Short mmCIF file of C-alpha atoms in Angstrom, two decimals:
data_model
loop_
_atom_site.label_atom_id
_atom_site.label_comp_id
_atom_site.label_asym_id
_atom_site.label_seq_id
_atom_site.Cartn_x
_atom_site.Cartn_y
_atom_site.Cartn_z
CA MET A 1 58.92 80.97 159.67
CA LEU A 2 58.75 78.49 155.93
CA ASP A 3 58.19 75.60 158.60
CA ILE A 4 56.01 76.46 160.48
CA GLY A 5 53.98 77.84 157.63
CA GLU A 6 54.93 73.15 155.85
CA GLY A 7 53.89 72.83 159.65
CA ASP A 8 50.62 73.95 159.22
CA ARG A 9 49.65 72.95 155.87
CA GLU A 10 51.07 69.50 157.24
CA GLY A 11 48.97 69.70 160.07
CA ARG A 12 45.99 70.49 158.09
CA GLY A 13 45.95 67.83 155.72
CA GLY A 14 46.78 64.90 158.35
CA MET A 15 43.42 66.80 160.29
CA GLU A 16 41.92 66.53 156.37
CA MET A 17 43.02 62.68 156.14
CA ALA A 18 41.46 61.54 158.76
CA ARG A 19 38.41 63.61 158.65
CA ARG A 20 37.18 61.63 155.49
CA TYR A 21 39.26 57.85 156.48
CA GLY A 22 35.96 59.05 159.41
CA TYR A 23 34.17 59.79 156.64
CA LYS A 24 34.05 57.01 154.59
CA GLU A 25 35.40 54.04 156.75
CA ILE A 26 33.80 54.48 161.38
CA LEU A 27 31.09 56.74 159.80
CA PRO A 28 28.95 53.82 157.51
CA CYS A 29 30.13 51.65 160.15
CA THR A 30 28.94 53.49 163.13
CA ALA A 31 25.24 53.58 160.50
CA MET A 32 24.69 50.83 159.41
CA VAL A 33 25.07 49.24 163.30
CA ALA A 34 22.29 51.61 164.30
CA VAL A 35 20.94 51.03 161.45
CA GLU A 36 19.95 47.03 162.84
CA CYS A 37 19.63 48.37 166.28
CA SER A 38 16.68 50.79 165.32
CA ASN A 39 15.07 47.66 162.77
CA VAL A 40 15.57 45.72 166.34
CA VAL A 41 13.77 47.82 168.24
CA ILE A 42 10.91 48.27 166.06
CA ASN A 43 10.84 44.72 166.18
CA ILE A 44 10.44 44.87 169.94
CA LEU A 45 7.91 47.75 170.29
CA PHE A 46 6.03 46.15 167.90
CA LYS A 47 5.95 42.65 169.63
CA ALA A 48 5.22 44.47 173.11
CA ALA A 49 1.79 46.69 171.67
CA SER A 50 0.93 43.53 169.52
CA LEU A 51 0.64 41.37 172.94
CA LYS A 52 -1.29 44.89 173.95
CA GLY A 53 -3.77 44.84 171.52
CA LEU A 54 -2.22 46.67 168.56
CA SER A 55 -3.38 44.86 165.18
CA TYR A 56 -0.58 44.66 162.67
CA TYR A 57 -2.87 46.27 160.33
CA ILE A 58 -2.99 49.99 161.51
CA PHE A 59 -0.10 49.80 162.36
CA ILE A 60 1.00 49.06 158.97
CA ALA A 61 -1.38 51.90 158.32
CA TYR A 62 -0.16 54.43 160.59
CA SER A 63 3.60 53.68 160.66
CA TYR A 64 3.55 54.45 155.91
CA VAL A 65 1.71 57.88 156.82
CA LEU A 66 4.31 59.23 158.66
CA GLY A 67 5.96 58.79 156.80
CA THR A 68 5.32 59.51 153.78
CA ILE A 69 5.29 62.99 156.00
CA ILE A 70 7.75 62.67 157.11
CA PHE A 71 9.46 63.10 152.79
CA LEU A 72 7.22 65.54 152.13
CA PRO A 73 8.83 68.23 152.47
CA LEU A 74 12.66 67.01 151.95
CA VAL A 75 11.55 66.36 148.64
CA PHE A 76 10.96 70.19 148.06
CA LEU A 77 13.81 71.54 150.63
CA PHE A 78 16.39 68.50 148.87
CA ASN A 79 15.46 68.79 146.01
CA ARG A 80 14.04 72.33 144.34
CA GLU A 81 16.51 71.40 140.70
CA THR A 82 15.00 68.29 140.24
CA THR A 83 11.97 67.69 138.04
CA LEU A 84 9.65 64.90 139.02
CA PRO A 85 8.93 62.24 137.49
CA CYS A 86 5.80 61.96 134.61
CA LEU A 87 2.87 60.19 136.35
CA LYS A 88 2.96 58.09 132.85
CA SER A 89 5.80 57.05 133.01
CA PRO A 90 7.27 53.02 133.57
CA LEU A 91 8.96 54.83 137.50
CA ILE A 92 5.48 55.13 138.79
CA SER A 93 4.35 51.34 138.64
CA ARG A 94 7.31 50.34 139.09
CA ILE A 95 6.42 52.01 143.05
CA CYS A 96 3.95 50.98 142.64
CA LEU A 97 5.00 47.05 142.53
CA LEU A 98 7.50 48.44 144.88
CA GLY A 99 4.36 49.42 147.10
CA LEU A 100 2.78 46.16 146.98
CA LEU A 101 5.67 43.75 147.90
CA GLY A 102 6.84 46.36 150.18
CA TYR A 103 2.92 45.82 151.72
CA SER A 104 2.87 42.27 151.56
CA GLY A 105 6.47 41.34 152.42
CA THR A 106 5.65 43.87 155.84
CA ILE A 107 2.07 42.14 156.61
CA CYS A 108 3.86 38.57 156.52
CA SER A 109 7.27 39.59 158.43
CA TYR A 110 4.76 41.45 161.35
CA LYS A 111 2.20 38.83 161.52
CA GLY A 112 5.73 35.84 161.46
CA ILE A 113 6.64 38.29 165.00
CA GLU A 114 3.20 38.03 166.09
CA LEU A 115 3.49 34.21 166.18
CA SER A 116 6.54 33.36 166.78
CA SER A 117 9.56 36.07 168.43
CA PRO A 118 11.71 39.32 167.34
CA THR A 119 15.13 36.87 167.27
CA LEU A 120 13.50 34.02 164.41
CA ALA A 121 12.83 37.15 162.56
CA SER A 122 16.27 38.97 162.79
CA ALA A 123 17.58 35.00 162.28
CA ILE A 124 15.08 34.79 158.99
CA SER A 125 16.60 37.82 157.97
CA ASN A 126 19.63 36.73 156.74
CA LEU A 127 17.69 35.03 153.80
CA THR A 128 17.88 38.60 151.82
CA PRO A 129 21.59 37.99 150.46
CA ALA A 130 20.70 34.53 149.31
CA PHE A 131 17.13 34.87 147.77
CA THR A 132 18.28 37.81 145.73
CA PHE A 133 21.34 36.25 144.28
CA VAL A 134 18.51 33.00 143.14
CA LEU A 135 16.49 36.19 141.83
CA ALA A 136 19.40 37.61 140.13
CA VAL A 137 20.40 34.44 138.39
CA PHE A 138 16.34 33.63 137.81
CA PHE A 139 16.14 36.57 136.26
CA ARG A 140 19.42 36.61 134.12
CA MET A 141 20.49 39.67 135.99
CA GLU A 142 24.08 37.71 136.62
CA LYS A 143 25.71 34.67 135.47
CA VAL A 144 26.52 31.58 136.46
CA ALA A 145 30.11 30.08 135.89
CA PHE A 146 29.55 27.03 137.80
CA ARG A 147 33.23 26.81 137.21
CA SER A 148 34.54 30.11 138.32
CA SER A 149 35.39 30.08 143.47
CA SER A 150 32.76 33.38 143.11
CA THR A 151 30.04 31.18 141.53
CA GLN A 152 30.17 27.68 143.68
CA ALA A 153 30.74 30.33 147.25
CA LYS A 154 27.17 32.02 146.28
CA ILE A 155 25.95 28.75 145.16
CA ILE A 156 26.87 26.85 148.50
CA GLY A 157 25.81 29.77 151.04
CA THR A 158 22.50 29.98 149.69
CA ILE A 159 22.46 25.41 150.28
CA THR A 160 24.04 26.57 153.29
CA SER A 161 21.59 29.65 154.20
CA ILE A 162 18.42 28.06 152.99
CA SER A 163 19.51 24.63 155.49
CA GLY A 164 19.95 26.70 158.51
CA ALA A 165 17.13 28.69 158.48
CA LEU A 166 14.63 25.64 158.07
CA VAL A 167 16.41 24.64 161.15
CA ILE A 168 16.01 27.60 162.64
CA VAL A 169 11.81 27.60 161.81
CA PHE A 170 11.85 23.14 162.50
CA TYR A 171 13.97 22.52 165.61
CA LYS A 172 12.79 24.15 168.43
CA GLY A 173 14.95 22.82 171.22
CA PRO A 174 15.17 22.86 174.67
CA LYS A 175 16.08 26.73 176.29
CA VAL A 176 20.18 27.97 176.10
CA ILE A 177 18.91 31.40 177.93
CA SER A 178 16.02 31.10 180.02
CA SER A 179 14.36 34.31 180.93
CA PRO A 180 15.20 36.30 183.23
CA THR A 181 13.53 36.70 186.49
CA TRP A 182 13.75 40.28 187.59
CA THR A 183 12.07 40.85 184.06
CA SER A 184 8.55 39.42 185.61
CA SER A 185 6.91 42.45 183.65
CA SER A 186 7.71 41.11 179.86
CA VAL A 187 6.98 37.96 181.88
CA SER A 188 3.37 39.05 181.80
CA LEU A 189 3.61 40.61 178.50
CA GLN A 190 4.63 37.00 176.60
CA LYS A 191 2.37 35.04 178.90
CA PRO A 192 -0.50 35.62 176.66
CA LEU A 193 0.87 34.71 173.32
CA GLY A 194 1.94 31.11 174.79
CA SER A 195 4.30 31.10 171.47
CA SER A 196 3.10 27.27 170.30
CA GLN A 197 5.63 24.83 168.01
CA SER A 198 2.82 25.78 165.22
CA ASN A 199 2.57 28.91 166.16
CA TRP A 200 6.75 28.98 165.52
CA ILE A 201 6.76 27.17 162.34
CA ILE A 202 3.75 29.49 160.46
CA GLY A 203 5.37 32.68 162.75
CA GLY A 204 9.25 31.12 160.41
CA LEU A 205 7.80 30.53 157.13
CA LEU A 206 5.52 34.11 157.28
CA GLU A 207 9.20 35.18 157.73
CA VAL A 208 11.17 33.55 154.78
CA VAL A 209 8.45 34.53 153.00
CA ALA A 210 8.48 37.94 153.35
CA TYR A 211 12.37 38.39 152.98
CA LEU A 212 11.79 36.36 150.07
CA LEU A 213 9.07 39.13 148.34
CA TYR A 214 11.45 41.55 150.25
CA SER A 215 14.48 40.41 147.84
CA PHE A 216 12.17 40.96 144.48
CA TRP A 217 11.80 44.26 146.02
CA TYR A 218 15.59 44.70 146.43
CA ILE A 219 15.63 42.94 142.05
CA ILE A 220 13.34 46.35 141.61
CA GLN A 221 14.31 49.34 143.19
CA SER A 222 17.58 48.61 141.61
CA GLN A 223 15.90 49.27 137.97
CA VAL A 224 14.01 52.25 139.87
CA MET A 225 16.46 53.58 140.55
CA LYS A 226 18.16 53.36 137.83
CA ILE A 227 15.52 55.10 135.63
CA TYR A 228 15.79 58.18 138.47
CA PRO A 229 18.07 58.34 140.81
CA GLU A 230 16.64 60.34 143.65
CA GLU A 231 16.66 58.85 146.76
CA ILE A 232 14.55 61.01 148.69
CA VAL A 233 12.17 61.46 146.42
CA VAL A 234 11.91 57.78 145.63
CA ASN A 235 11.61 57.13 148.86
CA PHE A 236 8.36 59.56 149.00
CA PHE A 237 6.34 57.95 146.39
CA TYR A 238 6.82 54.20 147.85
CA ASN A 239 5.98 55.65 151.31
CA LEU A 240 2.82 56.87 149.65
CA SER A 241 1.37 53.91 147.49
CA VAL A 242 2.36 51.61 150.60
CA ALA A 243 0.00 54.22 152.59
CA LEU A 244 -2.38 54.61 149.82
CA ILE A 245 -2.60 50.64 149.44
CA SER A 246 -2.70 50.00 153.32
CA LEU A 247 -5.68 51.87 154.28
CA PRO A 248 -8.77 50.32 153.01
CA ILE A 249 -6.82 47.17 153.68
CA CYS A 250 -7.12 48.12 157.38
CA LEU A 251 -10.13 49.32 157.42
CA LEU A 252 -11.66 45.79 155.77
CA ALA A 253 -9.54 43.79 158.11
CA GLU A 254 -10.57 46.68 161.44
CA PRO A 255 -13.98 48.15 160.26
CA ASN A 256 -14.51 49.12 164.19
CA LEU A 257 -12.75 52.62 164.16
CA SER A 258 -12.35 52.64 168.17
CA SER A 259 -9.67 49.99 167.12
CA TRP A 260 -7.83 52.28 165.59
CA ARG A 261 -7.01 54.43 168.72
CA LEU A 262 -3.30 54.36 170.03
CA THR A 263 -4.73 53.57 173.78
CA PRO A 264 -1.40 51.84 175.12
CA SER A 265 1.29 54.62 175.75
CA ILE A 266 3.31 51.51 173.88
CA ALA A 267 1.36 51.40 171.03
CA VAL A 268 1.95 55.13 170.79
CA VAL A 269 5.63 54.77 170.70
CA ALA A 270 5.40 51.89 168.75
CA VAL A 271 3.87 53.82 165.17
CA LEU A 272 6.17 56.89 166.48
CA TYR A 273 10.50 55.16 166.43
CA SER A 274 8.71 53.17 163.09
CA GLY A 275 7.84 56.06 161.43
CA LEU A 276 10.79 58.38 162.52
CA PHE A 277 13.09 55.38 162.49
CA GLY A 278 11.75 52.39 159.78
CA SER A 279 10.48 53.92 157.34
CA SER A 280 13.61 57.02 157.50
CA PHE A 281 16.26 56.34 158.82
CA SER A 282 16.80 52.63 157.44
CA SER A 283 15.77 53.33 153.85
CA THR A 284 17.50 56.69 154.07
CA VAL A 285 20.65 55.10 155.27
CA HIS A 286 20.84 51.71 153.95
CA THR A 287 20.99 54.04 150.24
CA TRP A 288 23.43 56.62 151.02
CA GLY A 289 25.72 53.01 152.28
CA VAL A 290 24.78 51.47 149.34
CA ARG A 291 25.93 53.85 147.23
CA LEU A 292 29.92 55.35 149.28
CA LYS A 293 30.76 51.53 149.89
CA GLY A 294 28.73 49.11 147.56
CA PRO A 295 25.63 46.10 148.67
CA VAL A 296 28.06 44.24 149.77
CA PHE A 297 29.74 46.67 153.01
CA VAL A 298 25.57 47.09 154.18
CA ALA A 299 24.57 43.08 153.65
CA ILE A 300 27.85 42.36 156.26
CA PHE A 301 26.40 44.02 158.85
CA ARG A 302 23.37 42.06 159.04
CA PRO A 303 24.05 39.25 161.76
CA THR A 304 24.59 41.54 163.78
CA SER A 305 21.07 42.08 164.01
CA ILE A 306 20.97 38.54 165.58
CA VAL A 307 23.02 38.93 168.41
CA ILE A 308 21.39 42.93 169.06
CA ALA A 309 18.10 41.43 168.97
CA VAL A 310 18.89 38.91 171.94
CA VAL A 311 20.09 39.94 174.32
CA MET A 312 17.05 43.25 174.45
CA SER A 313 14.32 40.01 174.03
CA ALA A 314 15.76 38.88 177.45
CA ILE A 315 16.05 42.93 178.90
CA PHE A 316 12.32 44.06 176.95
CA LEU A 317 10.42 40.50 176.43
CA GLY A 318 11.58 38.60 178.84
CA GLU A 319 12.16 35.11 175.92
CA ALA A 320 14.54 33.09 176.08
CA VAL A 321 16.83 31.50 173.69
CA TYR A 322 16.81 28.05 172.16
CA LEU A 323 19.20 25.76 170.95
CA GLY A 324 17.72 25.38 167.54
CA SER A 325 17.85 30.09 166.91
CA VAL A 326 21.54 29.25 167.74
CA ILE A 327 22.46 26.41 165.59
CA GLY A 328 20.45 28.03 162.57
CA ALA A 329 21.82 30.93 162.92
CA VAL A 330 25.23 29.32 163.44
CA ILE A 331 24.67 27.89 159.53
CA LEU A 332 22.79 30.54 158.63
CA THR A 333 25.71 32.84 159.17
CA THR A 334 28.29 30.74 157.59
CA GLY A 335 26.10 30.45 154.57
CA LEU A 336 25.29 34.52 155.14
CA TYR A 337 29.65 34.79 154.87
CA ALA A 338 29.94 33.17 151.60
CA VAL A 339 27.30 34.16 149.77
CA LEU A 340 28.63 38.02 150.63
CA TRP A 341 32.55 36.34 149.93
CA GLY A 342 31.62 34.59 146.76
CA LYS A 343 30.23 38.26 145.89
CA ALA A 344 33.01 40.47 146.68
CA LYS A 345 35.85 37.93 144.86
CA GLU A 346 33.32 38.31 141.78
CA GLU A 347 32.83 41.78 142.34
CA GLU A 348 37.28 42.72 142.87
CA MET A 349 38.29 39.98 139.21
CA SER A 350 35.83 41.89 137.62
CA SER A 351 37.46 44.98 137.98
CA ASP A 352 40.31 43.85 137.68
CA ASN A 353 39.89 42.32 134.26
CA GLU A 354 38.13 46.44 134.32
CA SER A 355 41.48 48.09 134.99
CA GLY A 356 43.66 45.15 133.06
CA SER A 357 41.28 45.86 129.36
CA SER A 358 41.87 49.52 130.55
CA SER A 359 45.76 49.30 130.35
CA SER A 360 46.04 46.87 127.49
CA GLY A 361 44.60 49.24 124.99
CA PRO A 362 46.62 51.54 124.85
CA LEU A 363 50.04 49.41 125.58
CA SER A 364 48.43 47.63 121.94
CA SER A 365 47.65 50.92 120.27
CA CYS A 366 51.09 51.70 120.78
CA LYS A 367 52.16 48.13 119.80
CA VAL A 368 50.14 49.30 116.13
CA SER A 369 52.12 52.96 115.93
CA LEU A 370 55.52 51.32 116.36
CA LEU A 371 55.01 48.39 113.41
CA ARG A 372 53.36 51.51 111.30
CA SER A 373 55.88 53.66 111.63
CA HIS A 374 59.07 50.42 110.88
CA SER A 375 57.17 50.39 107.87
CA ASP A 376 57.40 53.10 106.48
CA GLU A 377 60.37 53.04 107.37
CA GLU A 378 61.28 50.54 104.96
CA MET A 379 59.56 51.73 102.22
#
């Protein structure tokens, strides 16, 4: 009977360990890949809807209004005991700045996709860690020690990432993978745009500006979370601020109310998917991933969006893959992982220093007490 009880306890302990491993290791990886897939799907749906006449002003306004509606009941459902922030606090001004940066970046991003392709947007998105590192150094949020291997890796990775992005933007090159012949409807969708070399360059530059603005957004977001660490409330106010910014701008840019009707079915699907998964799912999962595994873990999954975008754009939009995109993506991804390696190395060194200082503290105090006791005995 005792052996059976011990066996049951060991079995329960093994199941508990397996559950913890699944929550801390398998689930975050699956969630991050799902987020990258959903972001690529949003870009592809918007591309298809824009080819059918959907304005990116209207698309952004509808998406953030829907995101605000989704987060509103969640604020009262999951934050009953949390007091809402005061409207006169510096938190609201920072959230409004988040909304302005987020809206400006989204405008540049979707206009860039309209002129180029979702694959280009996914490749340029890997500039985010490099841009964030440069801005953190500029705002003195990160120290630079040029003799440190981690700092050298981050600097070299930043330069390499920017070089890869420039290759993608300014060198299109010949086709490596032609558009599939069986996607006749997709090819007909792509023909009206006729993405020329000039459109490709302008679209790529707009994507670079967009992800530079997103890097500013991450820095302000870190300040907001230090002041008020409630992700759902912050996301609600962020979506609300973007909706309040986008609606009047959209009315000025699209004064004809008939253009606000989502007549093609692909436009309705794009807006619903963006509101549900772009404004809600992605931001929540990213915040959870940063809290559970850290920002380096979340950024590691960025390059998976390139592969996903290439496959899905070829299948659903009939887009070809060009040599410049392949070469630039390889260079950019190499630079990305150099920046991430440097960041991980720096965090490892800081954690070792903290553990060393904490362990040296008791030892030094112990030595002092021993010396004192020895001197007392001599006296």
